[in-house]
Short mmCIF file of C-alpha atoms and ligand atoms in Angstrom, two decimals:
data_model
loop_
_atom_site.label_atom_id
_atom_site.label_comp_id
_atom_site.label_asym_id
_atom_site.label_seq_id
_atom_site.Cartn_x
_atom_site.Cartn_y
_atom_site.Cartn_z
CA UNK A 1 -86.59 15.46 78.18
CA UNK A 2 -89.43 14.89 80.62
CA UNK A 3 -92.46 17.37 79.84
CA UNK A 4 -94.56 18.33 82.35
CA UNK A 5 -98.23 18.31 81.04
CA UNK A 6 -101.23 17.31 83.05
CA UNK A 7 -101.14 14.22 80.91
CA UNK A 8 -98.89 12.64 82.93
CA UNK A 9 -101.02 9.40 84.76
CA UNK A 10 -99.71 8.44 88.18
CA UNK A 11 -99.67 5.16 89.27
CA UNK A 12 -97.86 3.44 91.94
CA UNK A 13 -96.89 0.60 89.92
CA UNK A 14 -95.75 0.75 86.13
CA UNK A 15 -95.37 -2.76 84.53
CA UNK A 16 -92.78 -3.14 81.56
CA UNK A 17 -94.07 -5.75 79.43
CA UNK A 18 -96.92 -8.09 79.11
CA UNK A 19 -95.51 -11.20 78.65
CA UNK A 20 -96.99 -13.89 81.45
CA UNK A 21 -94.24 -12.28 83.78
CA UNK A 22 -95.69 -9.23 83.12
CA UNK A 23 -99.46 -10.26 83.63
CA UNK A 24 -99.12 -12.77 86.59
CA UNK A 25 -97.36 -9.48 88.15
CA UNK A 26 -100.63 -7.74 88.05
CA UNK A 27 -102.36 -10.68 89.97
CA UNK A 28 -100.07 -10.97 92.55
CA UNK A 29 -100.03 -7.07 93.13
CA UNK A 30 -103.85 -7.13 92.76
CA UNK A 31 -104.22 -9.76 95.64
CA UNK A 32 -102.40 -7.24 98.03
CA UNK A 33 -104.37 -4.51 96.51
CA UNK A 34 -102.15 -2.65 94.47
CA UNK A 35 -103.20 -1.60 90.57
CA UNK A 36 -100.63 -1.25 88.09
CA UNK A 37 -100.36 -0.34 84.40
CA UNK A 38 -98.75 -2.30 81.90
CA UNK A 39 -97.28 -0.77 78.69
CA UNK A 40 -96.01 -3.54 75.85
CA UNK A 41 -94.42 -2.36 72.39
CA UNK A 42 -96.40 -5.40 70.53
CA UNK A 43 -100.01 -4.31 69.94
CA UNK A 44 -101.60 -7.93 71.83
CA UNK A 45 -100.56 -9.07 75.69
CA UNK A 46 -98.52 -12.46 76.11
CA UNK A 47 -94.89 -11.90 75.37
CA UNK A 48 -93.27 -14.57 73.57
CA UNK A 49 -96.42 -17.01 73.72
CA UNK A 50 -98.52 -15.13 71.15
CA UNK A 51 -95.47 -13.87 69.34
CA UNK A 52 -93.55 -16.61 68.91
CA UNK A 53 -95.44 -19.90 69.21
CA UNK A 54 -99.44 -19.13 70.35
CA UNK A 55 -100.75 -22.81 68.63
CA UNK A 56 -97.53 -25.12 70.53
CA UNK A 57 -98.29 -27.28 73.83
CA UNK A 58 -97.25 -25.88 77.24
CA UNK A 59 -96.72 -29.03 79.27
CA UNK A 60 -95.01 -27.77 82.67
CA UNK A 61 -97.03 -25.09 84.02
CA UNK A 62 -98.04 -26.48 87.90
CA UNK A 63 -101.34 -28.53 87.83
CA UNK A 64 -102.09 -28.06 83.97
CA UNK A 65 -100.57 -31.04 82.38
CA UNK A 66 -101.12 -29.53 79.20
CA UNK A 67 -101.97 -26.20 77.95
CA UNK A 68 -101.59 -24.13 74.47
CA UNK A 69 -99.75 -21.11 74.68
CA UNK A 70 -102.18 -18.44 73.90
CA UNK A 71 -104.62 -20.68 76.28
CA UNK A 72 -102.33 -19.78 78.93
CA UNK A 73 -102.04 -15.71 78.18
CA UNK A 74 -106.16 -16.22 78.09
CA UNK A 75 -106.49 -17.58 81.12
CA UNK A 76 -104.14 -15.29 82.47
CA UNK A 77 -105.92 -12.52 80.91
CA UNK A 78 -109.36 -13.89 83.34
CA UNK A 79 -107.67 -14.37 86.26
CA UNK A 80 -106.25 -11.10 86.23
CA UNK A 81 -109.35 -9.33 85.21
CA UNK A 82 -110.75 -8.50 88.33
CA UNK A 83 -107.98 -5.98 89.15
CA UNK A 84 -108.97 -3.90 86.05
CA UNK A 85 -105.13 -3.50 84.75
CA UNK A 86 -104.41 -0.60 82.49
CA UNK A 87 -103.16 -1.82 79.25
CA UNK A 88 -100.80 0.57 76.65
CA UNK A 89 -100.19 -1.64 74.11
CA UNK A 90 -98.28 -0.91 70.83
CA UNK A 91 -96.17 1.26 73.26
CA UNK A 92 -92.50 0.92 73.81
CA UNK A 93 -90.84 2.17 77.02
CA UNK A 94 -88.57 4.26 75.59
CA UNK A 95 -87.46 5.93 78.73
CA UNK A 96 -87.03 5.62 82.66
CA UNK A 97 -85.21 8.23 84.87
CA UNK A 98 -85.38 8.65 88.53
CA UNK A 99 -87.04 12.42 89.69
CA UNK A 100 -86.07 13.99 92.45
CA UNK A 101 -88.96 13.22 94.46
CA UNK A 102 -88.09 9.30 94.35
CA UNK A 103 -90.83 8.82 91.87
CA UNK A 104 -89.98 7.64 88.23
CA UNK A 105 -90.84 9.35 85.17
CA UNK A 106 -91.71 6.92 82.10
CA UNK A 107 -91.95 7.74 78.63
CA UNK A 108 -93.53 5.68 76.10
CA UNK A 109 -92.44 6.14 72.46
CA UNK A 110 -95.95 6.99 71.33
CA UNK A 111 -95.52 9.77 74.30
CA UNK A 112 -97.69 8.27 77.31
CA UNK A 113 -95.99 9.62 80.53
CA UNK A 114 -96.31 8.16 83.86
CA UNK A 115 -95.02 8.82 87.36
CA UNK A 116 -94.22 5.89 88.88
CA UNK A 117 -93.41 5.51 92.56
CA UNK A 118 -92.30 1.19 91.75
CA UNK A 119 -91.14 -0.12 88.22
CA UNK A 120 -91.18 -3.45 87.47
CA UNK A 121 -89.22 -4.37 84.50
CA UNK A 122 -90.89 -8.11 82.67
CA UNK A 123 -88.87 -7.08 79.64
CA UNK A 124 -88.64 -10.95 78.25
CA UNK A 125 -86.08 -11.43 75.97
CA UNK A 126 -86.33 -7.35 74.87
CA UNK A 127 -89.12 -5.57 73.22
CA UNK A 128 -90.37 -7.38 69.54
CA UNK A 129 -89.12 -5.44 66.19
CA UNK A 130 -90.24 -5.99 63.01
CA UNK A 131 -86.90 -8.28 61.13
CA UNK A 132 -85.91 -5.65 58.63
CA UNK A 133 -85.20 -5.75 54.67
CA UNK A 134 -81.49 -6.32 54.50
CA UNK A 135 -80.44 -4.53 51.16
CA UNK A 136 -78.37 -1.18 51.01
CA UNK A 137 -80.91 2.16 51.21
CA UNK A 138 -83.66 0.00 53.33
CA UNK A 139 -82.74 2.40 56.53
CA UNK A 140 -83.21 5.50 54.03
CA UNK A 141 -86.32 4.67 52.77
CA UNK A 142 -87.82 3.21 55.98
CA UNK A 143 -91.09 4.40 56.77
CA UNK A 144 -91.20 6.53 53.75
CA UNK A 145 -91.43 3.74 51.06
CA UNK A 146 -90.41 0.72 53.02
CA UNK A 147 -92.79 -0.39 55.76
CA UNK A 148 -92.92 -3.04 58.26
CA UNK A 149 -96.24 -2.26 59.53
CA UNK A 150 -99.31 -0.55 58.28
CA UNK A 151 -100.71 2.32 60.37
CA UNK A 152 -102.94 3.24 57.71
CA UNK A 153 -104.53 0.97 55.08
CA UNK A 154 -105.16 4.36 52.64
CA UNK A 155 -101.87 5.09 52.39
CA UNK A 156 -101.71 2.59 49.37
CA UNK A 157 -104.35 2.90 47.65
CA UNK A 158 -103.86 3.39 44.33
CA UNK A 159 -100.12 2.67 44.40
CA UNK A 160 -98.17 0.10 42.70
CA UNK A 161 -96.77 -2.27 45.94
CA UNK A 162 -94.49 -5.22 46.35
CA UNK A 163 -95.20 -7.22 49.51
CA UNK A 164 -92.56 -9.74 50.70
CA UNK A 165 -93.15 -12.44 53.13
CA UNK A 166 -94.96 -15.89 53.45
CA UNK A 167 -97.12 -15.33 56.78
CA UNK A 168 -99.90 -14.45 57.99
CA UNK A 169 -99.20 -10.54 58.11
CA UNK A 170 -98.20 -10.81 54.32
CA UNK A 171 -100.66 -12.18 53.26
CA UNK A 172 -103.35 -10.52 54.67
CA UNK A 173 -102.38 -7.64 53.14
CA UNK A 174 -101.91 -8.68 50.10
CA UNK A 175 -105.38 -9.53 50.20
CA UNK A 176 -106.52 -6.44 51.74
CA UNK A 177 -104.64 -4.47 49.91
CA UNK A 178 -105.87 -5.69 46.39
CA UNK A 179 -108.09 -3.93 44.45
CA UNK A 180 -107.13 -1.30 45.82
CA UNK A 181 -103.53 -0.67 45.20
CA UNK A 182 -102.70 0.51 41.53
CA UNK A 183 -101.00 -3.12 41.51
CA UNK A 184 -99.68 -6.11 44.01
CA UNK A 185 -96.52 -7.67 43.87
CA UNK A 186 -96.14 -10.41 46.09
CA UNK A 187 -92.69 -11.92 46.52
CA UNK A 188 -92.28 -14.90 48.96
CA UNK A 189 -88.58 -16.94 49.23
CA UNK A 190 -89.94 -20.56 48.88
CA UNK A 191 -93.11 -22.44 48.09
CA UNK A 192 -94.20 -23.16 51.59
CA UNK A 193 -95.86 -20.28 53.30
CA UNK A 194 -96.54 -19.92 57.29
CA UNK A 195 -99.96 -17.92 56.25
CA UNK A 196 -103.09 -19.90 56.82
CA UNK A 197 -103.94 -22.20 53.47
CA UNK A 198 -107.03 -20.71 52.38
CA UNK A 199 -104.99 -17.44 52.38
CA UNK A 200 -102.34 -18.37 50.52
CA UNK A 201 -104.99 -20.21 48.02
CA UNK A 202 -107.05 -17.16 47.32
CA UNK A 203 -103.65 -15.12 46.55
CA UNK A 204 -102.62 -18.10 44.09
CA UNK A 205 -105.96 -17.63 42.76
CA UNK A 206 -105.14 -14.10 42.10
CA UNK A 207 -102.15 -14.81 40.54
CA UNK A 208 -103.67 -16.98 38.41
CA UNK A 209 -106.65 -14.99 36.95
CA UNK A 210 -103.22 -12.21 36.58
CA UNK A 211 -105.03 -9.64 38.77
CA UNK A 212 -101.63 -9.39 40.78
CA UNK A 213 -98.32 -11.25 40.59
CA UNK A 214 -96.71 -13.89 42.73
CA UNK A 215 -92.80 -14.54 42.40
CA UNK A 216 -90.65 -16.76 44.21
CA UNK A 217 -87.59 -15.09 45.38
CA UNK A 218 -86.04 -12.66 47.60
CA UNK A 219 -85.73 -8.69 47.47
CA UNK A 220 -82.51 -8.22 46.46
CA UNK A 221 -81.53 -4.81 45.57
CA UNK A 222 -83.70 -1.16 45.95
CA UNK A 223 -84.06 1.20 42.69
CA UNK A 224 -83.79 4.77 43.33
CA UNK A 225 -82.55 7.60 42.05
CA UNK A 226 -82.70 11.12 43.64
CA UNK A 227 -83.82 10.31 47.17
CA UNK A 228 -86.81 8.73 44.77
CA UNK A 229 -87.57 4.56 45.32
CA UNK A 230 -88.05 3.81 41.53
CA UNK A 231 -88.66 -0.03 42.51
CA UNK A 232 -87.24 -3.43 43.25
CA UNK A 233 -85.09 -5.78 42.20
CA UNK A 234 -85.91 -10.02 43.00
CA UNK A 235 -83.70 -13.06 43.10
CA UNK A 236 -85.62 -15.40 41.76
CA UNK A 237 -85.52 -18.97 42.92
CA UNK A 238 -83.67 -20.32 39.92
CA UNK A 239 -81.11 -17.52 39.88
CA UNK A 240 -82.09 -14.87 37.88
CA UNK A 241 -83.35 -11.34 38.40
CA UNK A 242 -86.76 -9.13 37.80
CA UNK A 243 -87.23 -5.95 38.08
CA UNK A 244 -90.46 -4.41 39.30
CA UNK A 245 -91.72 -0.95 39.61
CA UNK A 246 -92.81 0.03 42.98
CA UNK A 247 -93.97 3.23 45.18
CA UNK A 248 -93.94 1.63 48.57
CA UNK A 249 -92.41 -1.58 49.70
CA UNK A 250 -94.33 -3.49 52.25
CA UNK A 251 -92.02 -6.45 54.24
CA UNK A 252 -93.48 -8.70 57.02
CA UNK A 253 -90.34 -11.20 57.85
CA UNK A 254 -92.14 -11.44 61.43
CA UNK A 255 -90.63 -10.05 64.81
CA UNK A 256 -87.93 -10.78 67.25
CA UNK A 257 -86.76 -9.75 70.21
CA UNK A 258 -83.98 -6.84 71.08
CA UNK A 259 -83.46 -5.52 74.31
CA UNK A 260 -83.73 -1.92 73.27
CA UNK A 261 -83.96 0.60 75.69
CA UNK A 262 -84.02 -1.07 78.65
CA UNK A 263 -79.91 -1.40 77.90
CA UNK A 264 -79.80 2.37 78.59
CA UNK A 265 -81.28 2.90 81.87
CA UNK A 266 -78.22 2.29 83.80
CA UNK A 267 -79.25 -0.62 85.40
CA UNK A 268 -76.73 -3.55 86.69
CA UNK A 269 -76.65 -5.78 83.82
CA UNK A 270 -75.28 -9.18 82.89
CA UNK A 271 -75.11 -10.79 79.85
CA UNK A 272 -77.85 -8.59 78.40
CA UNK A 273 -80.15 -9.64 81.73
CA UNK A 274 -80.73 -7.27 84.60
CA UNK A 275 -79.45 -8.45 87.95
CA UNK A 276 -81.81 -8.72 90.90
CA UNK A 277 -81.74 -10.14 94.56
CA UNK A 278 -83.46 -13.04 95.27
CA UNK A 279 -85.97 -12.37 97.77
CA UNK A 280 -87.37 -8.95 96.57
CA UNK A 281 -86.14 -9.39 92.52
CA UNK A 282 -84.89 -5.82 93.22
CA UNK A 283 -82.80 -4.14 90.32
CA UNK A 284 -79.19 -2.50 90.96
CA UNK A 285 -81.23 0.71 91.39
CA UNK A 286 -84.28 0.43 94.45
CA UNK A 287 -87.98 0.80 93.65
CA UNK A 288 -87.24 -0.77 89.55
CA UNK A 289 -87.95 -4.45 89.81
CA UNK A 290 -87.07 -7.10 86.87
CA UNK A 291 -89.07 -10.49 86.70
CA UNK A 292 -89.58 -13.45 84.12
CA UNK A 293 -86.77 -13.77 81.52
CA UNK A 294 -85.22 -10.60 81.71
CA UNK A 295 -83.67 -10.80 85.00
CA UNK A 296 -80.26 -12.89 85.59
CA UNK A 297 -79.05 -14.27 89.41
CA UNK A 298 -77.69 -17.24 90.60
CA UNK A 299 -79.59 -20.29 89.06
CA UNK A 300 -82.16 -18.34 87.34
CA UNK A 301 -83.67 -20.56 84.99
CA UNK A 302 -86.13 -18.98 82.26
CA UNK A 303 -89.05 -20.48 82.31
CA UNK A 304 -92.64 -19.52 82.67
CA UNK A 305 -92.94 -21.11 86.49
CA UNK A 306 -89.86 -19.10 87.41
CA UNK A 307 -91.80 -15.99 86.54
CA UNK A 308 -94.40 -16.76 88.40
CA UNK A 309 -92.52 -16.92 91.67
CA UNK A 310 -90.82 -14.04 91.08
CA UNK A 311 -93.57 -11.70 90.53
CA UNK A 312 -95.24 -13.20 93.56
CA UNK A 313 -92.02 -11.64 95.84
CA UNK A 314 -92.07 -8.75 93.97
CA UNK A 315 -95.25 -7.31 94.69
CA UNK A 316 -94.55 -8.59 98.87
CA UNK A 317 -91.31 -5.99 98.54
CA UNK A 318 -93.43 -3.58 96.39
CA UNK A 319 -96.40 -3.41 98.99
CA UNK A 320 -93.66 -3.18 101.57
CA UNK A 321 -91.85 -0.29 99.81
CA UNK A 322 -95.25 1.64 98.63
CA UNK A 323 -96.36 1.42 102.82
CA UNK A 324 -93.31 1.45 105.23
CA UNK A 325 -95.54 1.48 107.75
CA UNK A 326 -97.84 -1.64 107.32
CA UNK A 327 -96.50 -5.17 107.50
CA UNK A 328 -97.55 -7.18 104.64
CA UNK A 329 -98.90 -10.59 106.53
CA UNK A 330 -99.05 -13.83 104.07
CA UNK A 331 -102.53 -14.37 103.40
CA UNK A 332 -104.08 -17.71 101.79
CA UNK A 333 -106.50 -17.18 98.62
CA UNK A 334 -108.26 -19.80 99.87
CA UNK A 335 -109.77 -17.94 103.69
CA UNK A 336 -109.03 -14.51 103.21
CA UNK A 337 -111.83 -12.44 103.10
CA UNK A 338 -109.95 -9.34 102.22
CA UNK A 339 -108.61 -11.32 99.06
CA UNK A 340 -111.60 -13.07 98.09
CA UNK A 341 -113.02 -9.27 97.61
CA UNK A 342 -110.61 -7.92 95.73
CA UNK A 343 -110.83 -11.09 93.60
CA UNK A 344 -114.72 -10.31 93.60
CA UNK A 345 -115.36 -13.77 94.93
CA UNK A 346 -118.25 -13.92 96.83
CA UNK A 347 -117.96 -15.13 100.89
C1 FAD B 401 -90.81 -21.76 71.13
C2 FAD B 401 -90.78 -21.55 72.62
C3 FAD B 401 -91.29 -22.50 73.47
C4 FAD B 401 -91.26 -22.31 74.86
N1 FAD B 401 -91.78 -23.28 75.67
C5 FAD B 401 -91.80 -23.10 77.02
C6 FAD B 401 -92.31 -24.12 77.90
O1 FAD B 401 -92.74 -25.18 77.47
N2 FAD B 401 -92.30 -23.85 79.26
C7 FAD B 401 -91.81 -22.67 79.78
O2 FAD B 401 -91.85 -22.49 81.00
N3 FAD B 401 -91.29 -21.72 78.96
C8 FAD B 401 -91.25 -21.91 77.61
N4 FAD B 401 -90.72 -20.94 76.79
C9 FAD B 401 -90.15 -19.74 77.42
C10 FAD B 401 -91.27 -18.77 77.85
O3 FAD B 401 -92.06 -18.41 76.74
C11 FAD B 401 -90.63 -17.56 78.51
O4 FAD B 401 -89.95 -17.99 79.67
C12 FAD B 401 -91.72 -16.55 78.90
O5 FAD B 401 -92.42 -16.09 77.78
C13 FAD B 401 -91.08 -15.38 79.62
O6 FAD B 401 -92.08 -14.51 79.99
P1 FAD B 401 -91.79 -12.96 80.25
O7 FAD B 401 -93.12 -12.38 80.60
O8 FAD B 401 -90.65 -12.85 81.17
O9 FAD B 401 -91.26 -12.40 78.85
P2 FAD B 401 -91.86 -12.35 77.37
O10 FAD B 401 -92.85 -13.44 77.15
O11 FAD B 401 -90.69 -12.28 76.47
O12 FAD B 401 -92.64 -10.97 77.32
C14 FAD B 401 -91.93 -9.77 77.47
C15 FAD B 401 -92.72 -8.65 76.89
O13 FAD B 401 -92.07 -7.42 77.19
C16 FAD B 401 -92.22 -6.55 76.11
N5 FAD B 401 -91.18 -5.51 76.18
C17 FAD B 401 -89.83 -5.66 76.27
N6 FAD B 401 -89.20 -4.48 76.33
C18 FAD B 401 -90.17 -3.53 76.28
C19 FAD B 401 -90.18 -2.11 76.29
N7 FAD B 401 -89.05 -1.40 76.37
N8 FAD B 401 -91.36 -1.47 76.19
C20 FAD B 401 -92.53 -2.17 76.10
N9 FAD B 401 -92.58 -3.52 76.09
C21 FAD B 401 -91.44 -4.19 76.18
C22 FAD B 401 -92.10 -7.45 74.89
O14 FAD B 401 -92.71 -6.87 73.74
C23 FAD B 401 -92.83 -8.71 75.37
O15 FAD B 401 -94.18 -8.73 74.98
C24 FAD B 401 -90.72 -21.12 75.41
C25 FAD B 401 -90.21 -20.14 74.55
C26 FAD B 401 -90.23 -20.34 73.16
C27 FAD B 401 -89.67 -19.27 72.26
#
């Protein structure tokens, strides 16, 4: 239930997601001279280009014939600079209700309140979770003895560990981790590894010198006994079974999208997208907004350049809905003085 502590941060605008939906959102607000903040569960901005493919070519964004993913959440991360956006990262929304006073109240799950008078909703394809260890008691021990993250490095040291995954997350703690943990266990499914080579080299190295142990296989069954996590059993590649002694159980199988909360805020839906109009990209409920993938109407296509526009109507209806009273005129970038300060350009 909504607290009310002077913690809570007003803002007029409260971006879900930061995805390049979710950023471009904050230029095109900025330009009219609105500030937002923008809350995303992954601890980085740039949505499903630094999650999911950061090193792969971008080749139809408007006059950059070419351009790397993570090159475009950088240069999206300049051009929005000037408008000073207030980042939460590592934050999910968990929750969005309408007060009584028209304003919304926004939760995050690490507890960050807002007051929102506009929402807008750049979601993406739902809010990244860790791909979880599929064997029966991984929900009971979860966060007790089997992690998907590390909040805090000390936690293992000086316990025995078994690490599963080949990327980069893995492996880097692996390597972190050793020398300090009691012992390392490192289990990966096949020989080829998605962790940078001279990673995966030093942790072969390791092996070899016996300091900790490398197997190729996949977890396939917990040990416990008593509410206790005794250890693990692996599949190995050729078929048979080892059993290794473990206090904690670390798995990085990387992160994918789910649409999470956003599903319960009893907003028009379809197909798992939220349904907007087409010249405001207004939700089923006024004053929450949905742009970039998440959003569904007639021949939405989801792409990058489709984002774009759509934030850029969004924050025209969300200047007119923040100031009734003012008409919102079209300005150009290129002559407007008003713009070029806000952009800090000099005339
Ligand atoms: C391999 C691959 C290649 C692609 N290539 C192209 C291409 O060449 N051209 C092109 O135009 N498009 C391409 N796309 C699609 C493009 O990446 C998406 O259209 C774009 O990322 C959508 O941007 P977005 O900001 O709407 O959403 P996303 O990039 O998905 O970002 C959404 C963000 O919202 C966050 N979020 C969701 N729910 C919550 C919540 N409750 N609380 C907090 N945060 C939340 C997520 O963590 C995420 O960071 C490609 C996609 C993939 C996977």
């Amino acid at each position: 239930m909504e607290q009310e502590t002077s913690a809570i941060i007003d803002t007029d605008v409260i971006i879900v997601g930061a995805g390049p939906a979710g950023l471009f959102q904050v230029f095109e607000l900025g330009l009219l001279g609105i500030k937002a903040h923008v809350v995303d569960s992954l601890a980085h901005p740039g949505g499903q280009c630094t999650e999911l493919y950061p090193d792969k070519p971008i080749y139809d964004i408007p006059a950059l014939p070419v351009c790397g993913a993570q090159e475009l959440v950088d240069r999206l991360l300049k051009q929005i600079a000037p408008f000073e956006p207030a980042f939460h990262l590592g934050q999910e929304v968990a929750e969005l209700q309408r007060r009584e006073d028209g304003r919304f109240f926004v939760r995050t799950a690490l507890g960050t309140q807002f007051h929102a008078r506009t929402v807008v909703i750049a979601g993406g394809l739902g809010s990244f979770q860790p791909r979880r260890l599929v064997v029966p008691g991984a929900d009971e021990f979860e966060n007790r003895r089997v992690h998907y993250r590390v909040r805090s490095a000390r936690d293992f040291h000086g316990q025995r560990l078994v690490i599963l995954g080949g990327g980069d997350s893995a492996l880097d703690w692996v390597l972190d981790l050793h020398g300090k943990a009691s012992s390392i266990v490192h289990v990966h499914r096949r020989p080829e590894f998605k962790a940078a080579p001279a990673s995966v080299a030093r942790m072969q190295q390791l092996a070899a010198t016996g300091s900790l142990t490398h197997v190729e296989g996949v977890a396939a069954a917990l040990r416990h006994e008593d509410g206790q996590l005794l250890g693990i059993t692996v599949k190995r590649a050729d078929g048979t079974s080892v059993e290794f002694d473990a206090d904690h159980v670390l798995a990085f199988f990387g992160l994918h999208p789910k649409l999470g909360p956003i599903a319960d805020w009893h907003l028009e839906l379809d197909r798992k997208a939220i349904k907007v109009d087409t010249a405001k990209f207004q939700t089923s409920i006024p004053g929450i907004y949905a742009v970039g993938d998440i959003n569904t109407y007639p021949g939405k296509k989801k792409l990058i350049l489709s984002g774009f526009h759509e934030a850029a109507l969004a924050a025209f209806a969300i200047a007119e809905q923040l100031n009734p009273a003012k008409k919102v005129h079209l300005q150009y970038t290129t002559t407007s003085p008003i713009m070029h300060k806000r952009l800090g350009v000099p005339d």
